[in-house]
PDB file of C-alpha atoms in Angstrom:
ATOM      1  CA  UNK S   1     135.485  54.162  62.349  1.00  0.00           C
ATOM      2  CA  UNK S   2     132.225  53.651  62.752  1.00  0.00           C
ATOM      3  CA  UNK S   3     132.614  53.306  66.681  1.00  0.00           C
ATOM      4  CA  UNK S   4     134.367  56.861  66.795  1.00  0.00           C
ATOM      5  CA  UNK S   5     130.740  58.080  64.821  1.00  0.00           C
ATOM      6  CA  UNK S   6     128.534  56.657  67.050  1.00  0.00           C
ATOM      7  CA  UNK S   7     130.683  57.701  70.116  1.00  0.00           C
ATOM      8  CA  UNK S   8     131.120  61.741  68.468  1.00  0.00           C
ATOM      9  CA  UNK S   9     127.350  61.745  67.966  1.00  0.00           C
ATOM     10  CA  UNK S  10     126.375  60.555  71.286  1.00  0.00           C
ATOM     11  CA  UNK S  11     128.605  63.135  72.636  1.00  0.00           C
ATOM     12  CA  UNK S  12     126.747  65.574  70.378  1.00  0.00           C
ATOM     13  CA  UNK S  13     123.580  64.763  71.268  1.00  0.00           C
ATOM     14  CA  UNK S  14     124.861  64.812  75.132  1.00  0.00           C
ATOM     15  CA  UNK S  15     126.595  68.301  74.422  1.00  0.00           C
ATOM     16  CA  UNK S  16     123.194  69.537  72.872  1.00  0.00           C
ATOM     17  CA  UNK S  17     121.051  67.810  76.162  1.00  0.00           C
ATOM     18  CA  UNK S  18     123.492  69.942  78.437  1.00  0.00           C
ATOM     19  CA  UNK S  19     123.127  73.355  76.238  1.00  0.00           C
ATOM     20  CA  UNK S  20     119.052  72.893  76.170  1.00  0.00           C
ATOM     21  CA  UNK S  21     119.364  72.455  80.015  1.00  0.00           C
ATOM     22  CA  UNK S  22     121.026  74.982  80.536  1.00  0.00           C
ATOM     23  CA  UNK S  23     119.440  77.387  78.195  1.00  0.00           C
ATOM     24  CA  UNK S  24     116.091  76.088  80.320  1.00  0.00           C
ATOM     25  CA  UNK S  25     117.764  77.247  83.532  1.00  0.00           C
ATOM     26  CA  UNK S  26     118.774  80.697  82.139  1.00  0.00           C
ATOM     27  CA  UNK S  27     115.422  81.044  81.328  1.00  0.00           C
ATOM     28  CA  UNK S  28     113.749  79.977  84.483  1.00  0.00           C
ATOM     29  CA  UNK S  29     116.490  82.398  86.685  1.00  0.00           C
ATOM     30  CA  UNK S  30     115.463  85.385  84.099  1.00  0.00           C
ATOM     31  CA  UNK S  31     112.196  84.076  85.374  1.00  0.00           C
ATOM     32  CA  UNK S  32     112.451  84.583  88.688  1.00  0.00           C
ATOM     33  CA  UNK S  33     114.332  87.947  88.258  1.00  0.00           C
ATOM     34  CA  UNK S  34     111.721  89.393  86.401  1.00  0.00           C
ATOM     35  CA  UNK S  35     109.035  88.144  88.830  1.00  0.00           C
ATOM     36  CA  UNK S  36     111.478  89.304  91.688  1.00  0.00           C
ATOM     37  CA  UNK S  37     111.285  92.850  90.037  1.00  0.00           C
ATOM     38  CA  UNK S  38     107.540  92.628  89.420  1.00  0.00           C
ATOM     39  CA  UNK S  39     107.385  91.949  93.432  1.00  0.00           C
ATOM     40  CA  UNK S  40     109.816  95.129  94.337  1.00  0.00           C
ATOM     41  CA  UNK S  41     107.715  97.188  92.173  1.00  0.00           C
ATOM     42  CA  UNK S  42     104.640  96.392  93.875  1.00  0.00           C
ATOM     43  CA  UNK S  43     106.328  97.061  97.193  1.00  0.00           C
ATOM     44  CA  UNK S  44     108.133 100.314  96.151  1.00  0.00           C
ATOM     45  CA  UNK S  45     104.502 101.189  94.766  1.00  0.00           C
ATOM     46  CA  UNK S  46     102.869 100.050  98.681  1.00  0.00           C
ATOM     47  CA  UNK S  47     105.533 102.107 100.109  1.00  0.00           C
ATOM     48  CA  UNK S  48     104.678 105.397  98.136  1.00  0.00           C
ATOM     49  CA  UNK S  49     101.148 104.582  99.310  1.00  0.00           C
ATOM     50  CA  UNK S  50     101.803 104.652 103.028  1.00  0.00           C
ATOM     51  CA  UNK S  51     103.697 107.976 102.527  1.00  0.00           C
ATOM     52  CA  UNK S  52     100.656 109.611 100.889  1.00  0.00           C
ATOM     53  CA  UNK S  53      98.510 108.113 103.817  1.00  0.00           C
ATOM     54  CA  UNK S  54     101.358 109.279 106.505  1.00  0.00           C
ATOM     55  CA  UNK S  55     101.150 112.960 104.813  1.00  0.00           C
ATOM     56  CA  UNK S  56      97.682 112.669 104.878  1.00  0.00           C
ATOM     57  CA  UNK S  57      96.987 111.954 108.401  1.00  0.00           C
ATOM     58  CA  UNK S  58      99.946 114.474 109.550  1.00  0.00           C
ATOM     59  CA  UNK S  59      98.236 116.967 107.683  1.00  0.00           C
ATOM     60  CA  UNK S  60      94.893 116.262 109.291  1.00  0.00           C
ATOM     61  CA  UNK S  61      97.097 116.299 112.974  1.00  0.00           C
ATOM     62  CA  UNK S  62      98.159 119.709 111.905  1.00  0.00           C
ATOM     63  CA  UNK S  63      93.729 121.185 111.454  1.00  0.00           C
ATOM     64  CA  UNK S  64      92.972 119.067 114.220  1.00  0.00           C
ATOM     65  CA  UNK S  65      95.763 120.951 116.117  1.00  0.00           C
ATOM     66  CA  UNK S  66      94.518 124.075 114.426  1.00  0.00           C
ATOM     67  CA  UNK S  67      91.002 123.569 115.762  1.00  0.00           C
ATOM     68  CA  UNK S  68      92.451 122.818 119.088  1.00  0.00           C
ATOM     69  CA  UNK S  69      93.847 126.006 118.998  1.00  0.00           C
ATOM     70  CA  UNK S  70      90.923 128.278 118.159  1.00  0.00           C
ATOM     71  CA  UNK S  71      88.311 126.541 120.581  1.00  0.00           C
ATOM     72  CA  UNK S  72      91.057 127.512 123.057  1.00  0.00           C
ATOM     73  CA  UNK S  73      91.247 131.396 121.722  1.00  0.00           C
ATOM     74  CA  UNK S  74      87.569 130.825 121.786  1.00  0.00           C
ATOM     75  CA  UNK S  75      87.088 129.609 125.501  1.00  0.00           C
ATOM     76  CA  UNK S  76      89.397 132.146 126.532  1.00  0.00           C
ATOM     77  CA  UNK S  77      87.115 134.957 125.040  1.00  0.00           C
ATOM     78  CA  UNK S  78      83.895 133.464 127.153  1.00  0.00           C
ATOM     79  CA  UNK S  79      86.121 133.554 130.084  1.00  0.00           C
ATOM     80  CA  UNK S  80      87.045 136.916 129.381  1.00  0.00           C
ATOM     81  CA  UNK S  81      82.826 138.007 128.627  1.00  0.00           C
ATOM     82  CA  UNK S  82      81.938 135.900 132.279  1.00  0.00           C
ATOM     83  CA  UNK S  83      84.575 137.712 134.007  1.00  0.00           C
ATOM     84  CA  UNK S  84      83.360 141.100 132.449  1.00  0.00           C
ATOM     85  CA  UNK S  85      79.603 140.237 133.059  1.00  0.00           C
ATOM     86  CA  UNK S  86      80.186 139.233 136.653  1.00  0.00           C
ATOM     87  CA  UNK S  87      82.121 142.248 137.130  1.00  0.00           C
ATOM     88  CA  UNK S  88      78.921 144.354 135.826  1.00  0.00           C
ATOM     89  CA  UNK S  89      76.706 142.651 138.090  1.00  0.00           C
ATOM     90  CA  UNK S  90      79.131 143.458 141.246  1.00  0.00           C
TER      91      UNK S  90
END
């Protein structure tokens, strides 16, 4: 009888070793999920940063292309004064 005691509690105390481990290694993956998430936050949140700067520098493309546009207009109106002065002179 006292065999079969010995023999039930060392299979306790093995049975409780196993359910501590485990609980440990739940732990340790909820862990690493959470840190995973932390990580995929911080990229999602780098991502959304790049678009900003993307829309940013197409929207400075779009005045630079602007400008472009009105020094042209605006050459175009000297060429049109130089043709009209020389055009006076002759």
């Amino acid at each position: 009888m006292f065999c079969a005691a010995v023999a039930s509690s060392a299979l306790a105390a093995l049975a409780l070793a196993l359910a501590l481990a485990l609980a440990l290694a739940l732990a340790l993956a909820l862990a690493l999920a959470l840190a995973l998430a932390a990580l995929a936050l911080a990229f999602a949140a780098l991502a959304l940063a790049l678009a900003a700067l993307a829309l940013a520098l197409a929207a400075l493309a779009l005045a630079l292309e602007a400008l472009a546009l009105a020094f042209a207009a605006l050459a175009r109106a000297c060429l049109a004064l130089a043709w009209l002065a020389w055009a006076a002179c002759a």
